[in-house]
Short mmCIF file of N, CA and C in Angstrom, two decimals:
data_model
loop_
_atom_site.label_atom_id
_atom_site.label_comp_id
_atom_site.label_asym_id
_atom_site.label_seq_id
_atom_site.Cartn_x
_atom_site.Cartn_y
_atom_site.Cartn_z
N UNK A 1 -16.43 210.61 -119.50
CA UNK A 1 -16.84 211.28 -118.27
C UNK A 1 -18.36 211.30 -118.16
N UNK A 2 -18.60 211.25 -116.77
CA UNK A 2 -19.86 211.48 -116.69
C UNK A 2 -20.51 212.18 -117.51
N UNK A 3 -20.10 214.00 -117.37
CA UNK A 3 -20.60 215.19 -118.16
C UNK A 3 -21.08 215.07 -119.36
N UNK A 4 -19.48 214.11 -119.76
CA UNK A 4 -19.96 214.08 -121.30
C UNK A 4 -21.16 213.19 -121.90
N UNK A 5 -21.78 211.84 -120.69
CA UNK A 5 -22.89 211.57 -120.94
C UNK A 5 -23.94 211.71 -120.88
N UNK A 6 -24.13 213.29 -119.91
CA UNK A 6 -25.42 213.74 -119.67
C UNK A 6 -25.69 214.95 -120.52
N UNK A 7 -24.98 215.09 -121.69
CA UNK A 7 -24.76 216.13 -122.51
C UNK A 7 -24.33 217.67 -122.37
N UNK A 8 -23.74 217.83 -121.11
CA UNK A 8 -22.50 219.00 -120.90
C UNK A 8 -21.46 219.13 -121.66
N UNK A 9 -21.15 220.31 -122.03
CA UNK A 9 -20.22 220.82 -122.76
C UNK A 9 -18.90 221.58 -121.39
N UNK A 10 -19.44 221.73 -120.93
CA UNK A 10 -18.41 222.10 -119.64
C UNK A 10 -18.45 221.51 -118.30
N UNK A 11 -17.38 221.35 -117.86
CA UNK A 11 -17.38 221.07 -116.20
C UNK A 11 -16.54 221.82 -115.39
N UNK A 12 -16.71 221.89 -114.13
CA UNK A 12 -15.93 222.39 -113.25
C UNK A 12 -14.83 221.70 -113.04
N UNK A 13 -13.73 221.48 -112.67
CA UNK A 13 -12.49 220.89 -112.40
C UNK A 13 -12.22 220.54 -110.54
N UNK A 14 -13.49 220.29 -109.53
CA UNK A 14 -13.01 220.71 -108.28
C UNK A 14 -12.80 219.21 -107.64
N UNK A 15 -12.77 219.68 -106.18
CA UNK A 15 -12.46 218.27 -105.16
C UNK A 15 -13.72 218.00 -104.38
N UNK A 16 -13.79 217.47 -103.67
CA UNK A 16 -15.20 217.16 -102.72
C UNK A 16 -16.29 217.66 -103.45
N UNK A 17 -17.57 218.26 -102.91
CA UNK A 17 -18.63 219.28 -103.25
C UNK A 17 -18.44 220.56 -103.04
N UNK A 18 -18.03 220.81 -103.30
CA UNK A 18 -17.65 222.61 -103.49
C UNK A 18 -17.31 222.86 -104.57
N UNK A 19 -17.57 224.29 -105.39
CA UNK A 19 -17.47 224.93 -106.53
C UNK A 19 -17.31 226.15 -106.27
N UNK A 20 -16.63 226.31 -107.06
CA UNK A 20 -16.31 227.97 -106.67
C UNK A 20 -17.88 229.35 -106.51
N UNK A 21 -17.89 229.99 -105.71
CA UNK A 21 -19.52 230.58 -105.53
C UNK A 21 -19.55 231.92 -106.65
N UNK A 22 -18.43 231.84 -107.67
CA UNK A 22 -18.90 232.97 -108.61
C UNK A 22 -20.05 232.72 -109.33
N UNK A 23 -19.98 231.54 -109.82
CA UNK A 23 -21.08 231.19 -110.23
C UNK A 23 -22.43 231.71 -109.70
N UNK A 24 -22.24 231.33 -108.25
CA UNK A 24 -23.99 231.77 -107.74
C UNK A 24 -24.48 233.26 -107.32
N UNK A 25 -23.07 233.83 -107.92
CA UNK A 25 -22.97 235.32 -107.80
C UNK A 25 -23.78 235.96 -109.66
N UNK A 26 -22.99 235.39 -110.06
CA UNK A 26 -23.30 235.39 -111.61
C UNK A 26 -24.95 234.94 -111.44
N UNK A 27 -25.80 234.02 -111.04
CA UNK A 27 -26.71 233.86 -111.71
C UNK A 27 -27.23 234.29 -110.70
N UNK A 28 -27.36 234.48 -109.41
CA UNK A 28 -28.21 235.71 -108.83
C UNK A 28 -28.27 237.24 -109.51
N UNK A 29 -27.37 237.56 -109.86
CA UNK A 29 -27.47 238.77 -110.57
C UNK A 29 -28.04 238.77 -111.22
N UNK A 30 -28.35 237.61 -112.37
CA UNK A 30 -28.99 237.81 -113.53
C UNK A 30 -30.55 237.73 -113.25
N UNK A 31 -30.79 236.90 -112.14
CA UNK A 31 -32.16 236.68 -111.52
C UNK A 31 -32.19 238.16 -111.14
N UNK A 32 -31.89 238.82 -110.82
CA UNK A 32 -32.08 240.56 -109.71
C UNK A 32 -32.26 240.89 -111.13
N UNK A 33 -31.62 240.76 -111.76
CA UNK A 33 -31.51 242.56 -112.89
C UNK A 33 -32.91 242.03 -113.42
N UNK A 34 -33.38 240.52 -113.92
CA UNK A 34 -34.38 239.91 -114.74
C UNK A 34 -35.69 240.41 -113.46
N UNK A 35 -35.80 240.48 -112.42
CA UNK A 35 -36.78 240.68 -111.30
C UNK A 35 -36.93 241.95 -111.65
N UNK A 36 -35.98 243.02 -111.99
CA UNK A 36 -35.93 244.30 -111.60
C UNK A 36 -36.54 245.21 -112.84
N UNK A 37 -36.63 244.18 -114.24
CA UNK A 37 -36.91 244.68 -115.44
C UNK A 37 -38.13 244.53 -115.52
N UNK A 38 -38.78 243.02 -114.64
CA UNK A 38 -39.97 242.50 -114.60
C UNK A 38 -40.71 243.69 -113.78
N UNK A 39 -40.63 244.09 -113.03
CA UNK A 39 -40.81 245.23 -111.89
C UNK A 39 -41.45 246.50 -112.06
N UNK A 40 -40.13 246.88 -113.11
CA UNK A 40 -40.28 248.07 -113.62
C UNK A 40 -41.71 247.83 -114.86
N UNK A 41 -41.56 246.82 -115.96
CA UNK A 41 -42.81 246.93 -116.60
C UNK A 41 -43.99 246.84 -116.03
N UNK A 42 -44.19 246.05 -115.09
CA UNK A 42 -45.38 245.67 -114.41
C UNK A 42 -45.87 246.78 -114.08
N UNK A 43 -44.87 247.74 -113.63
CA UNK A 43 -45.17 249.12 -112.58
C UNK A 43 -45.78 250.45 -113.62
N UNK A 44 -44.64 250.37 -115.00
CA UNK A 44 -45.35 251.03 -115.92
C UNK A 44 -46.81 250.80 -116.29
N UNK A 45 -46.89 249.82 -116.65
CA UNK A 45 -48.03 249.10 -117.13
C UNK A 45 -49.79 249.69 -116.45
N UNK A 46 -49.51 249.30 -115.05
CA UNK A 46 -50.28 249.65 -114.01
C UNK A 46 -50.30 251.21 -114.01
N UNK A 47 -49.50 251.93 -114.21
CA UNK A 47 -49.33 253.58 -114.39
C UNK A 47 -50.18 253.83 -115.61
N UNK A 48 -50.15 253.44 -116.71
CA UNK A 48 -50.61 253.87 -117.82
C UNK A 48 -51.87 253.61 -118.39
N UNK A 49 -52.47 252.32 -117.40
CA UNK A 49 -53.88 251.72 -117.27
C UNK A 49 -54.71 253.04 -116.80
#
């Protein structure tokens, strides 16, 4: 398989171009919570200066 020559360990199983959108649920989240941690230190930081 392709995957396996571009060095993926997993693939999706779908038809056409579409993938299921948990995925882009999953890694937006992780981008928000990672924005939100970034946020908060920055904000401390600036407080304690």
């Amino acid at each position: 398989m392709v995957t396996e020559m571009a060095g993926f360990s997993k693939a999706f199983i779908i038809c056409a171009q579409t993938y299921t959108r948990k995925l882009d649920v999953e890694v937006v989240s992780v981008l928000s919570s990672f924005g939100g941690t970034i946020h908060k230190m920055c904000t401390d930081i600036r407080l304690l200066a």
